[in-house]
Amino acid sequence: MAVDKDTVARIAKLARIRIPEEQQEALTGELTEILNWVEQLSELDTDGVEPMTSVVAMSLPKREDAVTDGNCADKVLKNAPEGAHGFFAVPKVVE
Amino acid sequence: MTTIEGKTGPWEMVIGLEVHAQVIADSKLFSGAATTFGAEPNSQVSLVDAAMPGMLPVINEMAVEQAVKTGLGLNAKINLFSEFERKNYFYADLPQGYQISQFLHPIVGEGTIILDLEDGKTREVGIERLHLEQDAGKSLHDQHPTQSYIDLNRSGVTLMEIVSKPDMRSAEEAGAYLRKLRSILRYLGTCDGNMDEGSMRADVNLSMRRPGDPLGTRTETKNVNSIRFVQQSIELEARRQVEILEEGGTIAQETRLFDASKGTSRSMRSKEEAHDYRYFPDPDLLPLKIKADWVESLKSELPELPDAKKQRFMDDFGLPVYDAGVLVADQETAAFYETVAEGRDPKLVANWVIGDYFGALNRTSGANLGNAPVDAAKLGGLIDLIADGTISGRTAKEVFEAMWDSGKDASTIVEEKGLKQISDTGALEGIVDQLIADNPGQVEQYKGGNVKLIGWFVGQVMKATQGKANPGMVNQLLKKKLD
């Protein structure tokens, strides 16, 4: 499977990663190689094999419905570039 | 079939609803932070909800239980195996950069819901699925000229997304669907259904077609937050689509936003472009496996739901379908009715609860069944006085108003105001005799065949007694004397 430049640009946009035009060409080659390498897995015949969802032999741990966390607005906001009146303050994002 | 008339002929609406219902639980879906409405900004946020690096989600067993109960209440298939996936998108109120949701393997599959329509008719609508997911935070855009403020208290709160099949054909049916769904959720105690607090929000999928044609292209109107607005947005969108189609245009499959204050809607194209969610199973969470016997035990603990209660009210109390439907819409009302109806005439009680009692509740601001001046015992006392002939039905209305205003019980009011009905044969007989003696002309006419005059005689007796004469006895006496 080959990845073209448009695909690289689209994936970058979806991931919000800025990739300058001149680096996109190189990335098409790298991504194509990675995908081709993974593609080798499809050489295996997996007909009738149940999909494996986890490598660990355990089930999803659950917790009781109890309030055990929160009340730490100062910690939550500590790394925010900007806050105001207890809120995160971000550039306006109105639709 | 409900159709709307365009310039070129009839069109049929096809409507499907996606409802986001906030699950009643003390803590969030994947963290131990609280879920109370209206708390200080960011006070109910754990480092998991704020998506700090290295934090891991741990599922709340109550959220799973509530989803399963809701599925059972919707007569739906419960999936013993389900899986959480990441729905990836960027927005300021979504700190993870993805929402943990369910995609290929939802916890609940297909079910059904029965709509109660006008004049007691019903209609079945299919449920496509129900899945669990996290809510996002809340953005405030009107607090600052150039900034949006973000509160993550809602971030991570458990939502059930309940998706209907495209089975509805009118705004009325969509309204009936939401009312019934809300009623079931409240009976089950899985969602409080308060649309004005955002606990229940609807996305409306709508397309138009010629009757009998295959499905047309649909639009999705997002996050409509009241039943009335859902119905308005449907009427608006249907007209918009018909106009485009009749002019030979095509409908763009898009997301739209309804503005209730202006009664308009607009496209949200900017979001459309970014909608490539790249779902994949969340590597932080193992598949959710539940046991069949646990599901069975939840099923055995379900309360009596609206449809079953409605049937019972019709069977046991002999109520007409309309009365039964009104009384069961709300669990508290149904319980109130049953308390008053105990040992009394069920139809008479239904008339009083639905008529005068609901009327008084509706016009008294802030009144509800819990704090009303007339409780079940007092209303029962009033109905007893009608049943034993102490007061007439007409006088009872006056007594009820006085009870509502004063909080006193019925017999006290009747005593104080001297409203006791005259059922004393001797007293009534005297009045009737006098009346016949004073009006030989009318007596003549009556005996000559104008039997309608009996009403006039009854009226005169009522007048003479200030409405306190027992109307049944007056009728009997008059007939005895005149016939």
XYZ file of C-alpha atoms in Angstrom:
578
model
C 0.000 0.000 0.000
C 1.392 3.363 -1.026
C 0.762 6.606 0.831
C 0.693 9.785 -1.258
C 1.434 13.381 -0.298
C -2.246 14.349 0.036
C -2.774 11.563 2.535
C 0.214 12.703 4.560
C -1.139 16.253 4.575
C -4.604 15.057 5.628
C -3.344 12.821 8.450
C -1.136 15.661 9.682
C -4.102 18.009 9.719
C -6.322 15.524 11.581
C -3.548 15.029 14.156
C -2.918 18.788 14.374
C 0.777 18.323 13.559
C 2.345 20.924 11.307
C 4.459 19.255 8.630
C 6.185 21.642 6.234
C 5.652 20.967 2.526
C 9.299 19.924 1.964
C 9.098 17.169 4.601
C 5.928 15.621 3.252
C 7.626 13.837 0.339
C 10.047 12.035 2.658
C 7.181 10.997 4.935
C 5.246 9.361 2.104
C 8.161 6.956 1.693
C 8.510 6.247 5.413
C 4.797 5.712 6.011
C 4.522 3.451 2.961
C 7.399 1.309 4.271
C 5.795 1.013 7.706
C 2.433 0.032 6.248
C 4.016 -2.512 3.919
C 5.896 -4.056 6.817
C 2.692 -4.412 8.858
C 0.935 -5.693 5.762
C 3.018 -8.899 6.035
C 0.603 -9.988 8.794
C -2.117 -10.544 6.219
C -0.034 -13.406 4.772
C -1.270 -15.472 7.725
C -4.492 -17.425 7.337
C -6.727 -16.297 10.240
C -9.998 -17.769 8.994
C -12.044 -19.057 11.916
C -9.673 -17.573 14.518
C -11.413 -15.370 17.062
C -9.901 -11.860 17.173
C -7.637 -11.449 20.196
C -8.527 -8.362 22.203
C -5.808 -8.479 24.827
C -2.590 -10.285 25.677
C -3.323 -10.305 29.390
C -5.521 -12.961 30.968
C -7.753 -10.641 32.951
C -11.122 -9.000 32.655
C -11.950 -5.294 32.749
C -11.552 -4.102 36.346
C -14.565 -2.137 37.642
C -14.908 0.352 40.484
C -17.742 1.081 42.875
C -19.813 4.193 42.219
C -18.308 6.468 44.853
C -16.904 9.996 44.793
C -13.208 9.558 45.551
C -11.612 12.264 43.434
C -11.934 15.871 42.259
C -11.925 19.070 44.331
C -8.501 19.903 42.959
C -9.212 22.734 40.519
C -5.822 24.257 41.364
C -3.990 21.095 40.243
C -6.190 20.714 37.172
C -5.530 24.291 36.072
C -1.847 24.358 37.092
C -0.469 23.642 33.616
C -3.030 25.700 31.730
C -1.416 28.537 29.721
C -4.229 30.762 30.944
C -7.113 30.565 33.390
C -9.803 32.941 34.639
C -12.372 32.681 37.443
C -11.661 28.961 37.816
C -12.083 28.244 34.084
C -9.542 27.401 31.408
C -9.332 30.445 29.139
C -8.673 29.582 25.491
C -8.829 31.480 22.190
C -12.476 31.882 21.203
C -13.800 28.727 19.530
C -17.367 29.692 18.730
C -18.946 28.001 15.692
C -50.197 8.332 6.642
C -49.001 11.788 7.678
C -47.688 13.772 4.742
C -47.008 17.417 4.126
C -48.291 19.063 0.997
C -45.742 20.723 -1.272
C -46.387 22.655 -4.463
C -45.838 19.493 -6.515
C -47.617 16.958 -4.292
C -47.315 15.193 -0.948
C -44.027 14.488 0.868
C -43.355 12.106 3.719
C -40.958 12.845 6.580
C -38.580 10.167 7.785
C -37.243 10.897 11.260
C -34.736 9.122 13.484
C -33.611 10.453 16.859
C -30.327 10.106 18.727
C -30.811 10.931 22.365
C -27.955 11.600 24.766
C -29.159 10.746 28.253
C -26.990 11.495 31.274
C -26.795 8.442 33.521
C -27.744 8.867 37.178
C -24.611 7.957 39.135
C -22.629 9.666 41.865
C -19.303 9.491 40.036
C -18.130 9.644 36.425
C -17.822 6.860 33.853
C -14.054 6.421 34.213
C -13.103 8.513 37.262
C -14.170 9.050 40.884
C -15.060 12.737 40.431
C -18.590 13.889 41.344
C -21.389 14.560 38.861
C -23.643 17.074 40.675
C -25.147 19.772 38.457
C -24.127 23.398 38.932
C -20.908 23.010 40.980
C -18.034 25.562 40.963
C -16.085 25.419 37.675
C -13.515 22.616 37.485
C -14.230 21.510 41.066
C -15.520 18.089 39.949
C -12.576 17.173 37.780
C -10.026 14.452 38.451
C -6.697 14.260 36.664
C -8.267 11.492 34.548
C -11.005 13.839 33.325
C -8.417 16.537 32.620
C -6.479 13.950 30.547
C -3.195 14.375 32.378
C -0.494 12.082 30.930
C -0.318 8.636 32.495
C -3.817 8.647 33.967
C -5.843 5.497 33.330
C -9.632 5.081 33.067
C -11.375 2.601 35.410
C -15.013 1.882 34.626
C -17.835 2.672 37.063
C -19.914 -0.509 37.585
C -23.021 1.625 38.214
C -22.782 3.092 34.692
C -22.831 -0.426 33.250
C -25.780 -1.418 35.438
C -27.780 1.666 34.430
C -27.161 1.011 30.726
C -28.270 -2.610 31.067
C -31.403 -1.608 33.008
C -32.267 0.943 30.335
C -31.766 -1.675 27.638
C -34.101 -4.036 29.483
C -36.661 -1.231 29.835
C -36.521 -0.776 26.061
C -37.082 -4.508 25.469
C -33.662 -4.577 23.866
C -30.986 -7.176 23.311
C -28.284 -6.946 26.002
C -24.821 -7.652 24.607
C -22.747 -9.662 27.058
C -19.639 -8.569 25.162
C -19.074 -4.926 24.329
C -16.083 -2.761 23.659
C -14.920 0.824 24.145
C -13.387 2.718 21.266
C -11.775 6.114 20.853
C -13.585 8.667 18.717
C -10.875 11.121 17.742
C -11.443 14.846 17.249
C -10.062 18.118 18.547
C -12.137 20.609 20.457
C -11.327 22.922 23.348
C -13.676 21.139 25.771
C -12.299 17.659 24.992
C -8.955 17.457 26.779
C -8.180 13.856 25.756
C -8.405 14.662 22.058
C -10.810 11.731 21.833
C -14.073 10.662 23.378
C -14.256 7.152 24.833
C -17.384 5.693 23.239
C -18.680 2.406 21.870
C -18.807 1.849 18.135
C -18.752 -1.660 16.659
C -19.860 -3.451 19.824
C -22.389 -1.413 21.839
C -23.658 -2.731 25.196
C -27.299 -2.751 24.030
C -28.666 -3.761 20.634
C -32.089 -3.608 19.012
C -35.230 -2.908 21.035
C -38.640 -1.262 20.784
C -40.581 1.600 22.326
C -44.340 2.118 22.119
C -45.500 5.678 21.431
C -48.740 6.938 22.992
C -50.384 9.168 20.404
C -53.505 11.333 20.350
C -56.826 9.668 21.136
C -55.225 6.616 22.705
C -53.575 5.296 19.547
C -50.163 3.656 19.828
C -47.281 3.097 17.410
C -44.146 1.005 17.739
C -40.742 2.556 17.013
C -37.554 0.498 16.784
C -34.447 1.148 18.878
C -31.270 0.587 16.890
C -28.778 0.553 19.761
C -27.710 2.076 23.066
C -24.081 2.690 23.899
C -22.074 4.194 26.736
C -19.791 7.177 26.252
C -18.147 10.111 28.003
C -19.616 13.587 27.940
C -17.362 16.511 26.985
C -16.721 19.653 29.041
C -18.682 22.860 28.710
C -17.590 25.941 26.759
C -18.786 29.443 27.635
C -18.408 31.781 24.679
C -20.104 34.901 26.024
C -17.936 35.762 29.050
C -15.006 37.421 27.297
C -14.581 39.247 23.964
C -11.743 37.107 22.599
C -11.694 33.990 24.788
C -13.844 30.965 25.493
C -13.980 29.686 29.061
C -13.850 25.933 29.622
C -15.351 24.065 32.575
C -14.522 20.356 32.683
C -17.036 19.397 35.406
C -19.141 17.590 32.794
C -16.092 16.036 31.151
C -16.228 12.275 31.649
C -19.804 12.126 32.974
C -21.576 8.978 31.714
C -23.922 9.333 28.768
C -26.121 6.751 27.121
C -26.577 7.443 23.445
C -29.913 5.926 22.477
C -30.417 5.659 18.724
C -33.858 5.047 17.222
C -34.570 3.492 13.862
C -35.840 5.960 11.230
C -39.403 4.966 12.099
C -41.049 8.290 12.896
C -43.140 10.188 10.350
C -44.147 13.469 12.004
C -43.078 16.039 14.579
C -45.900 14.774 16.787
C -44.430 11.252 16.760
C -40.966 12.595 17.558
C -42.466 14.433 20.547
C -44.294 11.286 21.669
C -41.040 9.300 21.337
C -39.119 11.714 23.558
C -41.905 11.857 26.139
C -42.142 8.079 26.307
C -38.388 7.585 26.431
C -38.116 10.168 29.225
C -40.933 8.493 31.123
C -39.217 5.077 30.879
C -35.834 6.499 31.941
C -37.442 8.168 34.958
C -39.327 5.018 35.965
C -36.064 3.095 35.760
C -34.133 5.787 37.654
C -31.365 5.701 35.039
C -31.637 9.348 33.865
C -33.517 12.274 35.396
C -34.675 13.432 31.944
C -34.271 17.137 32.770
C -33.789 18.628 29.320
C -33.324 22.172 30.656
C -30.272 21.031 32.651
C -28.946 19.194 29.601
C -29.463 15.709 31.113
C -31.298 14.717 27.932
C -30.485 16.171 24.507
C -31.599 15.088 21.061
C -30.035 15.012 17.600
C -32.691 14.918 14.882
C -32.045 12.992 11.657
C -34.539 13.922 8.978
C -35.070 13.249 5.278
C -38.014 13.717 2.936
C -39.361 11.395 0.263
C -42.378 10.840 -1.924
C -44.664 8.300 -0.216
C -43.447 4.834 -1.164
C -40.053 6.004 -2.490
C -36.710 4.863 -1.052
C -35.051 6.995 1.643
C -33.795 10.454 0.694
C -30.629 12.200 1.864
C -30.815 13.204 5.538
C -29.536 16.074 7.608
C -28.708 15.952 11.310
C -29.788 18.806 13.579
C -27.588 18.701 16.681
C -28.235 19.116 20.386
C -31.831 20.275 20.509
C -32.690 20.679 24.186
C -36.466 20.591 24.564
C -39.322 18.550 23.138
C -40.972 21.688 21.789
C -37.747 22.748 20.027
C -37.349 19.260 18.546
C -40.816 19.557 17.046
C -40.153 23.104 15.799
C -36.825 22.122 14.264
C -38.510 19.197 12.461
C -41.228 21.407 10.938
C -38.593 23.920 9.897
C -36.194 21.388 8.390
C -38.979 19.534 6.561
C -40.132 22.756 4.887
C -36.552 23.702 4.008
C -35.893 20.321 2.382
C -39.189 20.304 0.465
C -38.430 23.765 -0.921
C -35.012 22.644 -2.165
C -36.327 19.373 -3.610
C -39.260 21.004 -5.390
C -36.915 23.475 -7.045
C -34.952 20.520 -8.391
C -32.096 20.861 -5.902
C -30.395 18.163 -3.835
C -30.071 17.925 -0.059
C -26.524 18.107 1.265
C -25.852 15.476 3.941
C -24.748 17.821 6.702
C -24.925 18.732 10.359
C -27.162 21.666 11.230
C -27.650 23.844 14.269
C -31.131 24.968 15.367
C -31.483 28.440 16.878
C -34.593 28.307 19.054
C -34.651 32.030 19.820
C -34.749 32.961 16.118
C -36.618 29.880 14.876
C -33.941 29.295 12.212
C -31.225 26.740 11.505
C -27.864 26.846 9.764
C -25.256 24.479 8.451
C -22.209 23.591 10.578
C -19.970 22.956 7.564
C -16.783 23.735 9.461
C -17.307 20.677 11.658
C -18.255 18.489 8.719
C -14.806 18.622 7.155
C -13.104 17.496 10.329
C -15.425 14.511 10.838
C -13.028 11.674 10.291
C -13.185 10.088 13.716
C -10.717 7.215 13.146
C -12.387 4.955 15.718
C -10.202 2.257 17.203
C -10.485 0.062 20.331
C -9.227 1.961 23.384
C -5.964 0.249 24.401
C -6.479 1.439 28.008
C -9.655 -0.613 28.403
C -10.297 -4.324 28.094
C -13.569 -5.499 26.531
C -16.578 -5.235 28.833
C -17.956 -8.691 29.597
C -21.082 -9.127 31.676
C -22.828 -12.270 32.867
C -26.239 -13.486 31.745
C -27.379 -14.293 35.301
C -26.484 -10.748 36.419
C -28.617 -9.374 33.578
C -31.424 -11.723 34.670
C -31.224 -10.506 38.261
C -31.436 -6.875 37.101
C -34.431 -7.818 34.982
C -36.230 -9.328 37.959
C -35.718 -6.101 39.938
C -37.140 -3.746 37.300
C -40.085 -1.628 38.460
C -43.461 -1.850 36.736
C -42.965 0.237 33.569
C -45.453 2.674 31.988
C -46.895 0.271 29.389
C -47.556 -2.481 31.920
C -48.990 -0.014 34.427
C -51.250 1.483 31.776
C -52.621 -1.951 30.897
C -53.181 -2.732 34.581
C -55.041 0.552 35.137
C -57.301 -0.316 32.204
C -57.854 -3.915 33.343
C -58.165 -3.446 37.094
C -59.743 -0.007 37.303
C -61.704 -0.082 34.041
C -60.139 3.226 32.980
C -60.333 4.362 29.352
C -57.021 4.271 27.463
C -56.643 8.061 27.515
C -57.030 8.336 31.315
C -54.663 5.424 31.903
C -52.045 6.954 29.584
C -52.166 10.344 31.315
C -51.956 8.834 34.799
C -48.964 6.571 34.129
C -46.815 9.104 32.240
C -45.223 9.994 35.521
C -44.485 7.498 38.303
C -45.432 9.882 41.136
C -48.764 10.713 39.516
C -49.544 7.029 39.071
C -48.744 6.338 42.724
C -50.849 9.334 43.822
C -53.781 8.085 41.755
C -53.510 4.583 43.186
C -53.490 5.940 46.741
C -56.631 7.997 46.169
C -58.384 5.244 44.181
C -57.900 2.679 46.964
C -61.423 1.710 48.075
C -63.101 4.410 45.920
C -64.745 4.643 42.494
C -61.709 4.503 40.166
C -63.262 6.436 37.276
C -64.518 9.216 39.573
C -61.045 9.462 41.113
C -59.410 9.544 37.651
C -61.702 12.405 36.596
C -60.796 14.393 39.693
C -57.047 13.770 39.425
C -56.844 14.530 35.693
C -59.365 17.379 35.777
C -59.530 19.669 38.804
C -56.396 18.400 40.535
C -54.007 18.683 37.550
C -55.678 21.995 36.687
C -54.898 23.388 40.128
C -51.320 22.031 40.047
C -50.699 23.617 36.652
C -51.922 27.062 37.565
C -50.133 27.170 40.934
C -46.523 28.035 40.250
C -44.034 25.831 42.056
C -46.694 23.331 43.133
C -46.062 19.616 42.732
C -47.471 16.415 44.186
C -45.033 16.598 47.080
C -45.961 20.068 48.337
C -49.533 20.662 47.082
C -52.007 22.016 49.670
C -54.348 19.103 48.914
C -52.725 15.695 49.395
C -54.020 12.246 48.459
C -55.863 11.783 51.786
C -57.652 15.141 51.497
C -58.650 14.570 47.873
C -59.936 11.145 48.919
C -61.941 12.756 51.716
C -63.601 15.094 49.231
C -64.499 12.242 46.902
C -65.980 10.324 49.854
C -68.332 13.237 50.522
C -69.540 13.075 46.906
C -69.967 9.319 47.091
C -72.060 9.338 50.283
C -74.289 12.152 49.005
C -73.140 14.805 51.499
C -72.323 17.188 48.652
C -73.110 17.226 44.938
C -70.417 17.031 42.265
C -70.992 20.680 41.484
C -70.559 21.793 45.089
C -67.461 19.586 45.313
C -65.697 21.812 42.788
C -66.303 24.815 45.018
C -65.138 22.861 48.066
C -62.006 21.756 46.206
C -61.047 25.344 45.337
C -61.471 26.325 48.993
C -59.371 23.321 50.076
C -56.635 24.294 47.623
C -56.579 27.878 48.909
C -56.724 27.034 52.621
C -55.209 23.568 52.931
C -58.195 22.526 55.084
C -59.904 19.180 54.600
C -63.197 18.755 52.762
C -65.537 18.140 55.717
C -64.226 21.240 57.540
C -64.963 23.409 54.488
C -68.417 21.875 54.016
C -69.178 22.518 57.689
C -67.836 26.084 57.701
C -69.616 27.145 54.545
C -72.817 25.246 55.248
C -72.589 23.433 51.913
C -74.064 20.182 53.125
C -76.515 18.871 50.569
C -80.182 18.743 51.568
C -81.030 15.051 51.359
C -83.807 15.269 53.922
C -86.938 14.045 52.082
C -89.282 15.969 54.325
C -87.571 19.317 53.721
C -87.315 18.780 49.993
C -90.877 17.572 49.731
C -92.110 20.808 51.300
C -90.201 22.892 48.736
C -91.446 20.748 45.849
C -95.064 20.925 47.002
C -94.845 24.691 47.320
C -93.352 24.950 43.838
C -96.116 22.861 42.274
C -98.784 24.897 44.080
C -97.246 28.219 42.922
C -96.895 27.280 39.240
C -100.074 25.662 37.954
C -99.293 26.837 34.371
C -96.003 24.932 34.175
C -97.585 21.879 35.796
C -100.285 21.955 33.136
C -97.749 22.140 30.309
C -95.681 19.314 31.772
C -98.688 17.072 32.129
C -99.639 18.043 28.551
C -96.471 16.345 27.314
C -93.681 18.966 27.590
C -91.485 16.684 29.696
C -88.430 18.886 29.193
C -89.957 21.233 31.772
C -88.674 18.881 34.475
C -85.378 20.700 34.132
C -87.022 23.977 34.935
C -88.565 22.505 38.092
C -85.192 21.114 39.204
C -83.636 24.508 38.604
C -86.240 26.210 40.771
C -85.637 23.799 43.646
C -81.875 24.379 43.344
C -82.452 28.113 43.416
C -84.618 27.845 46.510
C -81.903 25.823 48.297
C -78.854 27.766 47.022
C -77.796 24.705 45.049
C -77.691 22.469 48.107
C -80.563 20.144 47.225
C -79.557 16.608 46.299
C -80.297 16.673 42.543
C -81.058 12.944 42.351
C -83.643 13.179 45.095
C -85.203 16.322 43.644
C -85.673 14.538 40.319
C -87.246 11.545 42.006
C -89.592 13.664 44.097
C -90.695 15.788 41.148
C -91.438 12.773 39.004
C -93.383 11.177 41.805
C -95.543 14.261 42.277
C -95.996 15.260 38.651
C -96.351 11.962 36.813
